[in-house]
PDB file of C-alpha atoms in Angstrom:
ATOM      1  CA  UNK A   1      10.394  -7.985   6.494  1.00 61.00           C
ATOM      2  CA  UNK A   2       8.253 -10.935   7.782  1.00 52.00           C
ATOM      3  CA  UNK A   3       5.033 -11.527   8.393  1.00 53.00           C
ATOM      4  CA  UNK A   4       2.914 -11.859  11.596  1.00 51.00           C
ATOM      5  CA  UNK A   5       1.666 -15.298  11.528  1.00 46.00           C
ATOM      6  CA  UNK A   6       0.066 -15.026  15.111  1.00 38.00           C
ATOM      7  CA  UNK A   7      -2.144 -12.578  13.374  1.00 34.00           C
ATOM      8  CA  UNK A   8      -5.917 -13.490  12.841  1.00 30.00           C
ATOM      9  CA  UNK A   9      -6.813 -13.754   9.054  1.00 33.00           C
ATOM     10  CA  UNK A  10     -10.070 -13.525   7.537  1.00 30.00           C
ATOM     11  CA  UNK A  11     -11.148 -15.416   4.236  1.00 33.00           C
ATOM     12  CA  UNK A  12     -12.522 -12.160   2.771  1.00 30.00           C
ATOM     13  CA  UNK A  13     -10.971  -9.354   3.707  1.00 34.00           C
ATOM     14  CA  UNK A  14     -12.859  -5.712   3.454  1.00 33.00           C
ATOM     15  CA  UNK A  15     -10.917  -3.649   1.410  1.00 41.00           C
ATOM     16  CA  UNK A  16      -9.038  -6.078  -0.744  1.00 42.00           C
ATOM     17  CA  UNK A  17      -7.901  -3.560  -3.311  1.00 52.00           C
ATOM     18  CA  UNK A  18      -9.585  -4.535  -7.011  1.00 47.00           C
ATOM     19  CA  UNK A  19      -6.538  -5.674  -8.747  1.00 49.00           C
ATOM     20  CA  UNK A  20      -5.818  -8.462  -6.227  1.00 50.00           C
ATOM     21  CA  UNK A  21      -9.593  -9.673  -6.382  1.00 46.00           C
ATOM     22  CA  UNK A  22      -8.678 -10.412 -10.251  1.00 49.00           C
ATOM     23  CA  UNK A  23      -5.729 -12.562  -9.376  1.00 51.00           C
ATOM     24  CA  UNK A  24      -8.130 -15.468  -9.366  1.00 41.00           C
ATOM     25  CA  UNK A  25      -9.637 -14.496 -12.607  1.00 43.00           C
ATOM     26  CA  UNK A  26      -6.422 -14.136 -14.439  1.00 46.00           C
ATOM     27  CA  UNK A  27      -5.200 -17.525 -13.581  1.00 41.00           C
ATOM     28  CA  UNK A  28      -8.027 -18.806 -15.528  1.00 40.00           C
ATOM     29  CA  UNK A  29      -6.282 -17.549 -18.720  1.00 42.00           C
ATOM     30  CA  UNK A  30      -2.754 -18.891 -17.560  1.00 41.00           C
ATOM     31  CA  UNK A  31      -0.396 -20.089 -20.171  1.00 42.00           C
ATOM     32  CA  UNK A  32       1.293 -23.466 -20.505  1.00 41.00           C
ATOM     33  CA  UNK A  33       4.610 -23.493 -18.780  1.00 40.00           C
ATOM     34  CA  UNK A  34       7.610 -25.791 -17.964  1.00 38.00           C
ATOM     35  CA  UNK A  35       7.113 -28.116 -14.816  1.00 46.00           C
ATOM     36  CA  UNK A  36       8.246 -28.170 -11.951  1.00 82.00           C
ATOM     37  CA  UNK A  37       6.172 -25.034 -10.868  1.00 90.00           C
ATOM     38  CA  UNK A  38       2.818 -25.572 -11.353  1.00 94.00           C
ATOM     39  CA  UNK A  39       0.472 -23.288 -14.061  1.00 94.00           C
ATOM     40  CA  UNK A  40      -1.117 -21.701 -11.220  1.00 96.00           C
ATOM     41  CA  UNK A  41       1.584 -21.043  -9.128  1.00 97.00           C
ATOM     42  CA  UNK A  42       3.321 -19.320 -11.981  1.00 96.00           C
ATOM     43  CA  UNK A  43       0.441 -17.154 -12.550  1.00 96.00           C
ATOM     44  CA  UNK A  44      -0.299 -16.255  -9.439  1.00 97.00           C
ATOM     45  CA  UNK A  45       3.373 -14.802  -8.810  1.00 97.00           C
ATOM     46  CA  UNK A  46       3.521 -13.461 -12.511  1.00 97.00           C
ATOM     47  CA  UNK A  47       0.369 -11.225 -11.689  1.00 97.00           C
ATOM     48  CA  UNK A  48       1.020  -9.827  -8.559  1.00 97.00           C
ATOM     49  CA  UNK A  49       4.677  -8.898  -9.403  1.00 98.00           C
ATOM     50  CA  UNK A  50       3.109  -7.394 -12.542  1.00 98.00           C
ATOM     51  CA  UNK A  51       0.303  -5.674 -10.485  1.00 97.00           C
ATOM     52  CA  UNK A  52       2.374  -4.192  -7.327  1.00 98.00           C
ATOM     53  CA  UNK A  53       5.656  -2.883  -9.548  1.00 98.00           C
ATOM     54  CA  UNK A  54       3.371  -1.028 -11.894  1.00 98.00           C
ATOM     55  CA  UNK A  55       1.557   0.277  -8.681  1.00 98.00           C
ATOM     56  CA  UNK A  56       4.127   1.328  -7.086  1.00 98.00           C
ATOM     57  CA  UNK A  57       4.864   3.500 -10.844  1.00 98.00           C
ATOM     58  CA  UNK A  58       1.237   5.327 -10.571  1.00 98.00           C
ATOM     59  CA  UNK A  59       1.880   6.030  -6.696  1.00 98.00           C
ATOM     60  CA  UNK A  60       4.257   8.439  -7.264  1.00 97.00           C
ATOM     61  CA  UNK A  61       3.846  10.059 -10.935  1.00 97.00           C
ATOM     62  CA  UNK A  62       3.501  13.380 -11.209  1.00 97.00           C
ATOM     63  CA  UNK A  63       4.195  13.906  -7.479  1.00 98.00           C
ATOM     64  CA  UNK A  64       6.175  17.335  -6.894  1.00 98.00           C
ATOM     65  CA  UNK A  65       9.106  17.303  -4.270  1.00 97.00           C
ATOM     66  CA  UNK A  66       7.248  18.855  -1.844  1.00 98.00           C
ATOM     67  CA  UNK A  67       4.791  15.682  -1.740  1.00 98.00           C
ATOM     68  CA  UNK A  68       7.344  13.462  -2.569  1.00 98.00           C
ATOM     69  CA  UNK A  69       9.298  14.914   0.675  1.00 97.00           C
ATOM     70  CA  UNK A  70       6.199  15.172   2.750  1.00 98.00           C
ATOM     71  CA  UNK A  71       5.616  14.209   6.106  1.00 96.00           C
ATOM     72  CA  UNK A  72       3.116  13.642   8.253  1.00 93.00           C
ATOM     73  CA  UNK A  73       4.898  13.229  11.435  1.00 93.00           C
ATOM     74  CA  UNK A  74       8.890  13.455  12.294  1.00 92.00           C
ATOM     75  CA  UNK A  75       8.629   9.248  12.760  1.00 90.00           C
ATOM     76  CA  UNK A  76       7.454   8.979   9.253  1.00 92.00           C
ATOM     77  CA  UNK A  77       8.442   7.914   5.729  1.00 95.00           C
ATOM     78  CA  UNK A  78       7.929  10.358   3.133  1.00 97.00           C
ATOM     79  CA  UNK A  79       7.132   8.888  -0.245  1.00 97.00           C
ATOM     80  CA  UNK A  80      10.514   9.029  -1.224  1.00 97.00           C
ATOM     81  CA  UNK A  81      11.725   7.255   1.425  1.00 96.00           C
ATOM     82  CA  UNK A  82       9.329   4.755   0.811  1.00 96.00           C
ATOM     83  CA  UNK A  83      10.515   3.733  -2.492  1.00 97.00           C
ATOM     84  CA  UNK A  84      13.931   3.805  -1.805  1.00 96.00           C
ATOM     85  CA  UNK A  85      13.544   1.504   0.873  1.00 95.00           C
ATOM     86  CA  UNK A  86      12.195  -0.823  -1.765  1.00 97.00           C
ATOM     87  CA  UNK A  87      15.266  -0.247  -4.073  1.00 96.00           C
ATOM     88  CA  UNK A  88      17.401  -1.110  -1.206  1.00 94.00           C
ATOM     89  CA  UNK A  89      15.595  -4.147   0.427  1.00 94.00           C
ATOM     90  CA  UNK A  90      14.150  -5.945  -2.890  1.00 96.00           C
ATOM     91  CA  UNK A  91      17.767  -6.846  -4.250  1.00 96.00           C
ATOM     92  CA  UNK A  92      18.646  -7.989  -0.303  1.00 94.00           C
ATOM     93  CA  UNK A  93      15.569 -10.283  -0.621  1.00 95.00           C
ATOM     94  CA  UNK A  94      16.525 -11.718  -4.096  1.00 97.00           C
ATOM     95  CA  UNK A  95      19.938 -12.655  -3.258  1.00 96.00           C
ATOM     96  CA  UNK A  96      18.307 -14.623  -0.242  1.00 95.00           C
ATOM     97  CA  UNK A  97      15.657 -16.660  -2.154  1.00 96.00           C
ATOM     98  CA  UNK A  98      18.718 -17.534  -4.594  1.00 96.00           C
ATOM     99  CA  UNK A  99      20.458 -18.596  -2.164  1.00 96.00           C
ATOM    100  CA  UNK A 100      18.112 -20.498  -0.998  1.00 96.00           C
ATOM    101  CA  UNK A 101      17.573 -22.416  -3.937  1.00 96.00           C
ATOM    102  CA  UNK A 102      20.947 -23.181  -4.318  1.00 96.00           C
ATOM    103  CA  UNK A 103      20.601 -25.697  -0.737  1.00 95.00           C
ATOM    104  CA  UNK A 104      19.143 -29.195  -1.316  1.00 95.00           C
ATOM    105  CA  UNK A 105      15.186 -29.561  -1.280  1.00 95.00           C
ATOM    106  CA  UNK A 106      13.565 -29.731   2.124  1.00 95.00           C
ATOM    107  CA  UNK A 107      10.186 -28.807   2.614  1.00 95.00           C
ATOM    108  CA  UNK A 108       9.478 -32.728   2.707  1.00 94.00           C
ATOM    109  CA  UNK A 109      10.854 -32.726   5.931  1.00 93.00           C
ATOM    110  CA  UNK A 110       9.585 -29.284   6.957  1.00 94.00           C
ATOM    111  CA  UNK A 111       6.349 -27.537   7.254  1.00 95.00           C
ATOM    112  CA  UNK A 112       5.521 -24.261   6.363  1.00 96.00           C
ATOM    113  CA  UNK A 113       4.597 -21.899   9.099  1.00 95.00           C
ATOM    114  CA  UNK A 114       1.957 -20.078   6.740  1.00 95.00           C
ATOM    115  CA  UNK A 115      -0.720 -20.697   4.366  1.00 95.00           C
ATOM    116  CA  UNK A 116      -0.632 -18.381   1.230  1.00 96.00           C
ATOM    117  CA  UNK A 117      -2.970 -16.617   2.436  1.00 95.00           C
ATOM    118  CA  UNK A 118      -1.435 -15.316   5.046  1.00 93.00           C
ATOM    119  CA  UNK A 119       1.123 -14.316   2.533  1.00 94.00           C
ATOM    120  CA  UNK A 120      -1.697 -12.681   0.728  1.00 93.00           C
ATOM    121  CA  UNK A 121      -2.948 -10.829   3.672  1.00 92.00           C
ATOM    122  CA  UNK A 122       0.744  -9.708   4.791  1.00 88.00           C
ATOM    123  CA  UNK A 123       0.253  -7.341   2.107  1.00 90.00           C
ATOM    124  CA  UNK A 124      -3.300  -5.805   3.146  1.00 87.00           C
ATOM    125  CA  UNK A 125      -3.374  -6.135   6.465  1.00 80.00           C
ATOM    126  CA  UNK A 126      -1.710  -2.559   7.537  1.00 74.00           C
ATOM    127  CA  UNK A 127      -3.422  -2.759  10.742  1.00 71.00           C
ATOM    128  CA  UNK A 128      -0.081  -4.865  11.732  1.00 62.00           C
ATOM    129  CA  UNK A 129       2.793  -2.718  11.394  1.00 63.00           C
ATOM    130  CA  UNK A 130       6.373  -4.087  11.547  1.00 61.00           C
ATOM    131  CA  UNK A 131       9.949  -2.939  12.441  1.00 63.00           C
ATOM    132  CA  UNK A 132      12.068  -2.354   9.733  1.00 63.00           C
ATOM    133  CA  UNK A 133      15.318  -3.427  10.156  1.00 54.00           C
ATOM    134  CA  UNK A 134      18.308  -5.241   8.582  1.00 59.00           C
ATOM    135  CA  UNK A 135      19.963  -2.524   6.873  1.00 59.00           C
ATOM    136  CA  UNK A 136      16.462  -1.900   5.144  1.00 60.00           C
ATOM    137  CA  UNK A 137      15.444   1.340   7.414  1.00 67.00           C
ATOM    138  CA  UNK A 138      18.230   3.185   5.368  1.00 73.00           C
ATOM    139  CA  UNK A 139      15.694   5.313   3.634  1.00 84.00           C
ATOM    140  CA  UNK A 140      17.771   8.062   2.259  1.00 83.00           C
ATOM    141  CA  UNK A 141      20.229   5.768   0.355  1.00 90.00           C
ATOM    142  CA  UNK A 142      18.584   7.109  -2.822  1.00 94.00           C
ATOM    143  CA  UNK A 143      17.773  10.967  -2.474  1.00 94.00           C
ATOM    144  CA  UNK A 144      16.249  10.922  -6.172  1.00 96.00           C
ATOM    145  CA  UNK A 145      12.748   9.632  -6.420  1.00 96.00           C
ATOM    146  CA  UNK A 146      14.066   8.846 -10.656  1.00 96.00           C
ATOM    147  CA  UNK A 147      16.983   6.858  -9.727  1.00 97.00           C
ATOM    148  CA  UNK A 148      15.112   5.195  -6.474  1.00 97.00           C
ATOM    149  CA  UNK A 149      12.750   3.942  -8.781  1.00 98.00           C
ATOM    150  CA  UNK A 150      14.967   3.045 -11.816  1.00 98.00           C
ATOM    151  CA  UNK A 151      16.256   1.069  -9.552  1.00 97.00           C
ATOM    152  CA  UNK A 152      13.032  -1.144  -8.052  1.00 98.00           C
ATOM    153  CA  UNK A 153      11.975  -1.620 -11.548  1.00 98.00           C
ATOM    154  CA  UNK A 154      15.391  -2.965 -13.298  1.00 98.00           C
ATOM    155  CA  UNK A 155      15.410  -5.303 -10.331  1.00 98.00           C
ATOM    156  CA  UNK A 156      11.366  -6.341 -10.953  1.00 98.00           C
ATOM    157  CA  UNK A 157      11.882  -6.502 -14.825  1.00 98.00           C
ATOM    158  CA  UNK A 158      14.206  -9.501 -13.549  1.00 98.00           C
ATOM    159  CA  UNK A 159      12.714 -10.981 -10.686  1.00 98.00           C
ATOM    160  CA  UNK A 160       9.541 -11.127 -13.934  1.00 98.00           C
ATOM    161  CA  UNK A 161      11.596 -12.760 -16.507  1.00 97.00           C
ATOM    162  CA  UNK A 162      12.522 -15.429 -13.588  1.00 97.00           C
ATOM    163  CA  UNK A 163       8.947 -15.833 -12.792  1.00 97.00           C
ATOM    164  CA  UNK A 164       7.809 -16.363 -16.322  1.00 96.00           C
ATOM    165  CA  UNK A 165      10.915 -18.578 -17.194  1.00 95.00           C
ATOM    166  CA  UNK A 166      12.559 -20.580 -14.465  1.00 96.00           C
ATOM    167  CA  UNK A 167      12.354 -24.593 -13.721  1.00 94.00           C
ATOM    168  CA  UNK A 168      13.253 -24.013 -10.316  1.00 96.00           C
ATOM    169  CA  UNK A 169      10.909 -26.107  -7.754  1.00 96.00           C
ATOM    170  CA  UNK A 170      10.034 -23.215  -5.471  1.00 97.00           C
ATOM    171  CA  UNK A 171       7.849 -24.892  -3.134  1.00 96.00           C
ATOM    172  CA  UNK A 172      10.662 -27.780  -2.453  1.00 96.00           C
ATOM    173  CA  UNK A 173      13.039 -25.438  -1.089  1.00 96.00           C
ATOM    174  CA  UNK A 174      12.643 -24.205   2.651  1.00 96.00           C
ATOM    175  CA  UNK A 175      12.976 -20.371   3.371  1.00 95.00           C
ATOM    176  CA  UNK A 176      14.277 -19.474   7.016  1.00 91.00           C
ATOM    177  CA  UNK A 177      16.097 -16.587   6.689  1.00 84.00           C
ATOM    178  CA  UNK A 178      13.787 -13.858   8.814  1.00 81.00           C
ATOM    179  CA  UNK A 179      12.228 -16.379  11.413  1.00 82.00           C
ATOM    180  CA  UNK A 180       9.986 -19.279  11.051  1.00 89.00           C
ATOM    181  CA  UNK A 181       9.950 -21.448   7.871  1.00 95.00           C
ATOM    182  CA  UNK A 182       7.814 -20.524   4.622  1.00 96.00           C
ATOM    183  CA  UNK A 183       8.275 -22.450   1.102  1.00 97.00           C
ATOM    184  CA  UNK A 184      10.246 -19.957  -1.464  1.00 97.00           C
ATOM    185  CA  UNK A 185       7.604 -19.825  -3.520  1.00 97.00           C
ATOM    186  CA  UNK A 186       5.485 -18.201  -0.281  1.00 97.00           C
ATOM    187  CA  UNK A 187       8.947 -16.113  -0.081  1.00 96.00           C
ATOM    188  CA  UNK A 188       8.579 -14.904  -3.482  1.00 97.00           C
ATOM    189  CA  UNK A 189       5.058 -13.795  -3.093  1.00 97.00           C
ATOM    190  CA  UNK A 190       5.836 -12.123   0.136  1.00 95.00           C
ATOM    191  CA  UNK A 191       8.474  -9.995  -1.701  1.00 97.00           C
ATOM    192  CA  UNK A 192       5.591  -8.745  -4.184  1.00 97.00           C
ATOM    193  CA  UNK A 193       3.303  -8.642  -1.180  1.00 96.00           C
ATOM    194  CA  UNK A 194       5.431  -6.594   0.775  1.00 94.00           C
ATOM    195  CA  UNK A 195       5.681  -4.108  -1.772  1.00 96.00           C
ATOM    196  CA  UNK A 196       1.707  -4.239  -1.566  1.00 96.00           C
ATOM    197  CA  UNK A 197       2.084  -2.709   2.294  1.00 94.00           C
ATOM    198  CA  UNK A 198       4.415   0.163   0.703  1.00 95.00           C
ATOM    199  CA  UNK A 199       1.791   1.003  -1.652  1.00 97.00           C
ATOM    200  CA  UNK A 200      -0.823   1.691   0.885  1.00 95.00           C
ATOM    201  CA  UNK A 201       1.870   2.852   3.131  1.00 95.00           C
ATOM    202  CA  UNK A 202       1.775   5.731  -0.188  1.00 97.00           C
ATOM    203  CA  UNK A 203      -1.725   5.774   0.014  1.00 96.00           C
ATOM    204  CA  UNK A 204      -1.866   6.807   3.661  1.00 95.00           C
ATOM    205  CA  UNK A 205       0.714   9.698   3.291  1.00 97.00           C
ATOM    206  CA  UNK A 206      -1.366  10.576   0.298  1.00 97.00           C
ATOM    207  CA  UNK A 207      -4.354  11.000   2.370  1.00 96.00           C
ATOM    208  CA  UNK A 208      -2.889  12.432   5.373  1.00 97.00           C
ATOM    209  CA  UNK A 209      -4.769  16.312   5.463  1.00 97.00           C
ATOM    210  CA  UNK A 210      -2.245  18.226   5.613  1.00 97.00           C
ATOM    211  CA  UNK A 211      -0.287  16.336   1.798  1.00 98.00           C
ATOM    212  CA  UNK A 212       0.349  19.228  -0.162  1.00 97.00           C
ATOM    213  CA  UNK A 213      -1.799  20.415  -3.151  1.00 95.00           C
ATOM    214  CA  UNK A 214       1.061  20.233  -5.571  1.00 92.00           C
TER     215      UNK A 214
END
């Protein structure tokens, strides 16, 4: 999972869904919290983690197996699929970024190959698809949507409680690990952000004419 950076970006993207137009709103109301990471920064990650994992919840409750094994072509996800793939990737990514914090700062000596916002639009833009690959395209590891997304959330009620609590200088520490150099804040975002793609990703199979009724 990276994102395209050679990808043109607009400021104000159509379609932004309604809960990330609030992001800015919200970090008005941020609460005081231990340096190094900035207020903001804090915030901002705090929200969308909050925003995409209870997303990805609503996506799929209620869904029957047949819609949660539907799909619209042979080359496609089903729902399912989709959220295991999250299950299985998400604790991949985590072990990275903490990894990554464990190496000395760098980003003095480095510059990040993208703004936040195109870590932002990495999650909107599904014009742009990507390969999956990495071990991550293993789709079926979980073949219970319950357990698939037990799973995803243990991992995000985590990845949360880091957000809200650590004193880790994200945006010292490089983040190399799929490509060109972000900071590991940026990394952190993209993991929420990425989800964000999965969610529409739901949306589109949702839509598709042919998703059963029930």
């Amino acid at each position: 999972m990276s994102i395209a950076l050679n990808t043109p970006r607009r400021n104000t993207p159509r379609g932004l869904p309604l809960a990330a137009l609030t992001l800015t709103a919200c970090l008005l109301a941020a609460p005081l919290f231990a340096a190094p990471m900035t207020d903001t920064d804090r915030e901002h990650l705090l929200v969308h983690f909050e925003m995409t994992t209870q997303m990805v919840a609503e996506q799929v409750r209620g869904l029957s197996p047949a819609q949660l094994e539907y799909k619209a072509s042979p080359d496609r996800w089903t729902i399912r699929q989709v959220v295991s793939h999250l299950a299985v990737a998400e604790p991949d990514y985590w072990r990275e970024i903490q990894k990554a914090l464990k190496a000395a700062p760098d980003m003095k000596q480095k510059k990040s190959a993208a703004n936040d916002a195109d870590i932002m639009w990495y999650g909107i833009d599904r014009v742009v698809h990507t390969k999956t690959g990495g071990g991550h395209e293993k789709v079926d590891t979980y073949k219970d949507m319950g357990e698939a997304l037990a799973k995803f959330q243990a991992l995000r009620g985590t990845m949360i409680q880091y957000i809200k609590t650590t004193t880790d200088d994200l945006r010292a520490h490089s983040f190399g690990e799929y490509g060109e150099v972000i900071d590991c804040w940026q990394w952190m975002l993209e993991i929420s952000t990425h989800a964000e793609r999965h969610i529409q990703q739901i949306r589109e199979i949702k839509n598709d004419p042919n998703f059963p009724k029930k």
